[in-house]
Amino acid sequence: VGCGQIVTHHLAALASRPDACGLRLVALADPDPRRLDAVGALESTRTLAGVAPPALFPSLAALIADDAAFAAVDVVFIAVPHDLHEPLAVRALRAAAGRGLAVVLEKPLAHAAGPVASLEDASAGLAGADGGPMLLVAEQSPHWEEVSLAVKLVDDGAVGRVVSAAAYYYESM
């Protein structure tokens, strides 16, 4: 859900991973038809979609309303402006009740404390042994090779006692 610039990076990264086999992109949703068409036409999208192109929807609500399309979804990845995280994630969590579906939010979880509490309430109210949905935040930097190496160096005592640290990452988009 959301066909902005960040999703193009995620799709390219997933399509470049041979260990992503089994992952199939079944739907895209965005209110801007130009962005929706542009992302739908990407090579990474075609790679991840496999034989059939992904279904295109103008909104998450339209995707959920299409029973057949939504039944094929195992993960809803939400990559939209921060103030839209909460309403879209709550809607996805409620639609996923009893299916064990994962809802993944591009970071941050929310733009303020109130929406975080709402997301917590929505996910806690639906989770359970019945295969309730799972809410996750896409925070990939702890898994970067450079971060893992820094943690190892600290753990091994190679850099001495750390009292403060800062890291910066920049990529031209």
PDB file of N, CA and C in Angstrom, residues 95-152:
ATOM      1  N   ALA A  95      -9.191  -6.271   9.029  1.00  0.00           N
ATOM      2  CA  ALA A  95      -9.555  -7.117   7.889  1.00  0.00           C
ATOM      3  C   ALA A  95      -8.854  -8.468   7.956  1.00  0.00           C
ATOM      4  N   ALA A  96      -7.728  -8.515   8.642  1.00  0.00           N
ATOM      5  CA  ALA A  96      -6.925  -9.730   8.699  1.00  0.00           C
ATOM      6  C   ALA A  96      -7.264 -10.632   9.878  1.00  0.00           C
ATOM      7  N   ALA A  97      -8.194 -10.229  10.703  1.00  0.00           N
ATOM      8  CA  ALA A  97      -8.522 -10.999  11.912  1.00  0.00           C
ATOM      9  C   ALA A  97      -8.777 -12.468  11.563  1.00  0.00           C
ATOM     10  N   GLY A  98      -8.087 -13.360  12.288  1.00  0.00           N
ATOM     11  CA  GLY A  98      -8.274 -14.792  12.101  1.00  0.00           C
ATOM     12  C   GLY A  98      -7.500 -15.382  10.941  1.00  0.00           C
ATOM     13  N   ARG A  99      -6.750 -14.565  10.193  1.00  0.00           N
ATOM     14  CA  ARG A  99      -6.018 -15.068   9.028  1.00  0.00           C
ATOM     15  C   ARG A  99      -4.536 -15.227   9.256  1.00  0.00           C
ATOM     16  N   GLY A 100      -3.988 -14.681  10.341  1.00  0.00           N
ATOM     17  CA  GLY A 100      -2.564 -14.777  10.584  1.00  0.00           C
ATOM     18  C   GLY A 100      -1.742 -13.891   9.654  1.00  0.00           C
ATOM     19  N   LEU A 101      -2.362 -12.904   9.079  1.00  0.00           N
ATOM     20  CA  LEU A 101      -1.716 -11.998   8.147  1.00  0.00           C
ATOM     21  C   LEU A 101      -0.787 -11.039   8.890  1.00  0.00           C
ATOM     22  N   ALA A 102       0.317 -10.666   8.268  1.00  0.00           N
ATOM     23  CA  ALA A 102       1.235  -9.691   8.854  1.00  0.00           C
ATOM     24  C   ALA A 102       0.993  -8.322   8.231  1.00  0.00           C
ATOM     25  N   VAL A 103       1.017  -7.300   9.057  1.00  0.00           N
ATOM     26  CA  VAL A 103       0.934  -5.919   8.599  1.00  0.00           C
ATOM     27  C   VAL A 103       2.281  -5.282   8.936  1.00  0.00           C
ATOM     28  N   VAL A 104       2.979  -4.832   7.902  1.00  0.00           N
ATOM     29  CA  VAL A 104       4.307  -4.253   8.069  1.00  0.00           C
ATOM     30  C   VAL A 104       4.220  -2.774   7.719  1.00  0.00           C
ATOM     31  N   LEU A 105       4.667  -1.937   8.640  1.00  0.00           N
ATOM     32  CA  LEU A 105       4.688  -0.487   8.430  1.00  0.00           C
ATOM     33  C   LEU A 105       6.103  -0.034   8.146  1.00  0.00           C
ATOM     34  N   GLU A 106       6.278   0.742   7.083  1.00  0.00           N
ATOM     35  CA  GLU A 106       7.549   1.426   6.885  1.00  0.00           C
ATOM     36  C   GLU A 106       7.725   2.324   8.105  1.00  0.00           C
ATOM     37  N   LYS A 107       8.948   2.439   8.609  1.00  0.00           N
ATOM     38  CA  LYS A 107       9.154   3.258   9.806  1.00  0.00           C
ATOM     39  C   LYS A 107       8.802   4.717   9.538  1.00  0.00           C
ATOM     40  N   PRO A 108       8.383   5.434  10.544  1.00  0.00           N
ATOM     41  CA  PRO A 108       8.158   5.060  11.938  1.00  0.00           C
ATOM     42  C   PRO A 108       6.799   4.388  12.120  1.00  0.00           C
ATOM     43  N   LEU A 109       6.623   3.802  13.287  1.00  0.00           N
ATOM     44  CA  LEU A 109       5.349   3.163  13.600  1.00  0.00           C
ATOM     45  C   LEU A 109       4.198   4.152  13.442  1.00  0.00           C
ATOM     46  N   ALA A 110       4.384   5.364  13.957  1.00  0.00           N
ATOM     47  CA  ALA A 110       3.355   6.402  13.854  1.00  0.00           C
ATOM     48  C   ALA A 110       4.029   7.755  14.031  1.00  0.00           C
ATOM     49  N   HIS A 111       3.280   8.815  13.780  1.00  0.00           N
ATOM     50  CA  HIS A 111       3.836  10.164  13.861  1.00  0.00           C
ATOM     51  C   HIS A 111       3.678  10.796  15.244  1.00  0.00           C
ATOM     52  N   ALA A 112       2.986  10.129  16.160  1.00  0.00           N
ATOM     53  CA  ALA A 112       2.764  10.663  17.517  1.00  0.00           C
ATOM     54  C   ALA A 112       2.382   9.517  18.447  1.00  0.00           C
ATOM     55  N   ALA A 113       2.342   9.796  19.741  1.00  0.00           N
ATOM     56  CA  ALA A 113       2.048   8.755  20.736  1.00  0.00           C
ATOM     57  C   ALA A 113       0.613   8.228  20.644  1.00  0.00           C
ATOM     58  N   GLY A 114      -0.346   9.091  20.356  1.00  0.00           N
ATOM     59  CA  GLY A 114      -1.745   8.655  20.281  1.00  0.00           C
ATOM     60  C   GLY A 114      -1.965   7.556  19.258  1.00  0.00           C
ATOM     61  N   PRO A 115      -1.486   7.733  18.039  1.00  0.00           N
ATOM     62  CA  PRO A 115      -1.630   6.672  17.052  1.00  0.00           C
ATOM     63  C   PRO A 115      -0.908   5.377  17.435  1.00  0.00           C
ATOM     64  N   VAL A 116       0.215   5.486  18.147  1.00  0.00           N
ATOM     65  CA  VAL A 116       0.913   4.273  18.594  1.00  0.00           C
ATOM     66  C   VAL A 116       0.010   3.487  19.541  1.00  0.00           C
ATOM     67  N   ALA A 117      -0.639   4.174  20.463  1.00  0.00           N
ATOM     68  CA  ALA A 117      -1.553   3.502  21.396  1.00  0.00           C
ATOM     69  C   ALA A 117      -2.713   2.868  20.642  1.00  0.00           C
ATOM     70  N   SER A 118      -3.226   3.545  19.632  1.00  0.00           N
ATOM     71  CA  SER A 118      -4.317   3.001  18.833  1.00  0.00           C
ATOM     72  C   SER A 118      -3.883   1.740  18.099  1.00  0.00           C
ATOM     73  N   LEU A 119      -2.687   1.744  17.544  1.00  0.00           N
ATOM     74  CA  LEU A 119      -2.158   0.569  16.849  1.00  0.00           C
ATOM     75  C   LEU A 119      -1.947  -0.586  17.824  1.00  0.00           C
ATOM     76  N   GLU A 120      -1.438  -0.255  18.996  1.00  0.00           N
ATOM     77  CA  GLU A 120      -1.242  -1.289  20.020  1.00  0.00           C
ATOM     78  C   GLU A 120      -2.579  -1.911  20.413  1.00  0.00           C
ATOM     79  N   ASP A 121      -3.578  -1.080  20.626  1.00  0.00           N
ATOM     80  CA  ASP A 121      -4.904  -1.585  20.981  1.00  0.00           C
ATOM     81  C   ASP A 121      -5.478  -2.452  19.868  1.00  0.00           C
ATOM     82  N   ALA A 122      -5.347  -2.008  18.632  1.00  0.00           N
ATOM     83  CA  ALA A 122      -5.908  -2.755  17.500  1.00  0.00           C
ATOM     84  C   ALA A 122      -5.227  -4.108  17.349  1.00  0.00           C
ATOM     85  N   SER A 123      -3.911  -4.135  17.448  1.00  0.00           N
ATOM     86  CA  SER A 123      -3.209  -5.405  17.262  1.00  0.00           C
ATOM     87  C   SER A 123      -3.396  -6.330  18.458  1.00  0.00           C
ATOM     88  N   ALA A 124      -3.412  -5.790  19.661  1.00  0.00           N
ATOM     89  CA  ALA A 124      -3.606  -6.634  20.853  1.00  0.00           C
ATOM     90  C   ALA A 124      -5.010  -7.215  20.878  1.00  0.00           C
ATOM     91  N   GLY A 125      -5.978  -6.446  20.450  1.00  0.00           N
ATOM     92  CA  GLY A 125      -7.350  -6.921  20.457  1.00  0.00           C
ATOM     93  C   GLY A 125      -7.617  -8.026  19.455  1.00  0.00           C
ATOM     94  N   LEU A 126      -6.758  -8.150  18.458  1.00  0.00           N
ATOM     95  CA  LEU A 126      -6.972  -9.144  17.415  1.00  0.00           C
ATOM     96  C   LEU A 126      -6.010 -10.314  17.487  1.00  0.00           C
ATOM     97  N   ALA A 127      -4.917 -10.142  18.188  1.00  0.00           N
ATOM     98  CA  ALA A 127      -3.918 -11.206  18.248  1.00  0.00           C
ATOM     99  C   ALA A 127      -4.395 -12.336  19.139  1.00  0.00           C
ATOM    100  N   GLY A 128      -3.783 -13.468  18.954  1.00  0.00           N
ATOM    101  CA  GLY A 128      -4.107 -14.599  19.807  1.00  0.00           C
ATOM    102  C   GLY A 128      -3.826 -15.915  19.136  1.00  0.00           C
ATOM    103  N   ALA A 129      -4.197 -16.964  19.781  1.00  0.00           N
ATOM    104  CA  ALA A 129      -3.922 -18.306  19.285  1.00  0.00           C
ATOM    105  C   ALA A 129      -4.703 -18.626  18.017  1.00  0.00           C
ATOM    106  N   ASP A 130      -5.707 -17.820  17.678  1.00  0.00           N
ATOM    107  CA  ASP A 130      -6.530 -18.088  16.497  1.00  0.00           C
ATOM    108  C   ASP A 130      -5.882 -17.616  15.197  1.00  0.00           C
ATOM    109  N   GLY A 131      -4.595 -17.280  15.251  1.00  0.00           N
ATOM    110  CA  GLY A 131      -3.930 -16.821  14.038  1.00  0.00           C
ATOM    111  C   GLY A 131      -4.184 -15.359  13.778  1.00  0.00           C
ATOM    112  N   GLY A 132      -4.318 -14.581  14.835  1.00  0.00           N
ATOM    113  CA  GLY A 132      -4.541 -13.152  14.690  1.00  0.00           C
ATOM    114  C   GLY A 132      -3.389 -12.488  13.978  1.00  0.00           C
ATOM    115  N   PRO A 133      -3.617 -11.296  13.445  1.00  0.00           N
ATOM    116  CA  PRO A 133      -2.589 -10.611  12.661  1.00  0.00           C
ATOM    117  C   PRO A 133      -1.419 -10.141  13.514  1.00  0.00           C
ATOM    118  N   MET A 134      -0.320  -9.870  12.853  1.00  0.00           N
ATOM    119  CA  MET A 134       0.899  -9.431  13.486  1.00  0.00           C
ATOM    120  C   MET A 134       1.248  -8.055  12.931  1.00  0.00           C
ATOM    121  N   LEU A 135       1.656  -7.136  13.784  1.00  0.00           N
ATOM    122  CA  LEU A 135       2.050  -5.794  13.361  1.00  0.00           C
ATOM    123  C   LEU A 135       3.559  -5.659  13.532  1.00  0.00           C
ATOM    124  N   LEU A 136       4.245  -5.283  12.450  1.00  0.00           N
ATOM    125  CA  LEU A 136       5.703  -5.147  12.464  1.00  0.00           C
ATOM    126  C   LEU A 136       6.097  -3.797  11.884  1.00  0.00           C
ATOM    127  N   VAL A 137       7.273  -3.309  12.265  1.00  0.00           N
ATOM    128  CA  VAL A 137       7.815  -2.075  11.703  1.00  0.00           C
ATOM    129  C   VAL A 137       9.054  -2.428  10.890  1.00  0.00           C
ATOM    130  N   ALA A 138       9.147  -1.921   9.672  1.00  0.00           N
ATOM    131  CA  ALA A 138      10.291  -2.184   8.797  1.00  0.00           C
ATOM    132  C   ALA A 138      11.452  -1.311   9.232  1.00  0.00           C
ATOM    133  N   GLU A 139      12.282  -1.844  10.060  1.00  0.00           N
ATOM    134  CA  GLU A 139      13.487  -1.151  10.515  1.00  0.00           C
ATOM    135  C   GLU A 139      14.655  -2.071  10.196  1.00  0.00           C
ATOM    136  N   GLN A 140      15.218  -1.884   9.032  1.00  0.00           N
ATOM    137  CA  GLN A 140      16.214  -2.811   8.539  1.00  0.00           C
ATOM    138  C   GLN A 140      17.635  -2.524   8.996  1.00  0.00           C
ATOM    139  N   SER A 141      17.939  -1.327   9.465  1.00  0.00           N
ATOM    140  CA  SER A 141      19.324  -0.978   9.756  1.00  0.00           C
ATOM    141  C   SER A 141      20.003  -1.869  10.795  1.00  0.00           C
ATOM    142  N   PRO A 142      19.292  -2.426  11.795  1.00  0.00           N
ATOM    143  CA  PRO A 142      20.004  -3.319  12.716  1.00  0.00           C
ATOM    144  C   PRO A 142      20.581  -4.556  12.028  1.00  0.00           C
ATOM    145  N   HIS A 143      20.139  -4.859  10.831  1.00  0.00           N
ATOM    146  CA  HIS A 143      20.592  -6.056  10.127  1.00  0.00           C
ATOM    147  C   HIS A 143      21.639  -5.754   9.056  1.00  0.00           C
ATOM    148  N   TRP A 144      22.015  -4.493   8.912  1.00  0.00           N
ATOM    149  CA  TRP A 144      23.041  -4.139   7.939  1.00  0.00           C
ATOM    150  C   TRP A 144      24.375  -4.733   8.378  1.00  0.00           C
ATOM    151  N   GLU A 145      25.179  -5.119   7.412  1.00  0.00           N
ATOM    152  CA  GLU A 145      26.485  -5.716   7.688  1.00  0.00           C
ATOM    153  C   GLU A 145      27.355  -4.781   8.538  1.00  0.00           C
ATOM    154  N   GLU A 146      27.330  -3.479   8.222  1.00  0.00           N
ATOM    155  CA  GLU A 146      28.144  -2.515   8.967  1.00  0.00           C
ATOM    156  C   GLU A 146      27.724  -2.431  10.430  1.00  0.00           C
ATOM    157  N   VAL A 147      26.431  -2.471  10.693  1.00  0.00           N
ATOM    158  CA  VAL A 147      25.932  -2.406  12.071  1.00  0.00           C
ATOM    159  C   VAL A 147      26.304  -3.683  12.811  1.00  0.00           C
ATOM    160  N   SER A 148      26.146  -4.828  12.161  1.00  0.00           N
ATOM    161  CA  SER A 148      26.517  -6.107  12.789  1.00  0.00           C
ATOM    162  C   SER A 148      27.999  -6.123  13.144  1.00  0.00           C
ATOM    163  N   LEU A 149      28.834  -5.601  12.252  1.00  0.00           N
ATOM    164  CA  LEU A 149      30.270  -5.542  12.525  1.00  0.00           C
ATOM    165  C   LEU A 149      30.559  -4.627  13.710  1.00  0.00           C
ATOM    166  N   ALA A 150      29.916  -3.475  13.766  1.00  0.00           N
ATOM    167  CA  ALA A 150      30.125  -2.558  14.893  1.00  0.00           C
ATOM    168  C   ALA A 150      29.721  -3.214  16.210  1.00  0.00           C
ATOM    169  N   VAL A 151      28.598  -3.904  16.224  1.00  0.00           N
ATOM    170  CA  VAL A 151      28.148  -4.597  17.437  1.00  0.00           C
ATOM    171  C   VAL A 151      29.169  -5.653  17.841  1.00  0.00           C
ATOM    172  N   LYS A 152      29.683  -6.408  16.872  1.00  0.00           N
ATOM    173  CA  LYS A 152      30.680  -7.450  17.163  1.00  0.00           C
ATOM    174  C   LYS A 152      31.944  -6.833  17.747  1.00  0.00           C
TER     175      LYS A 152
END
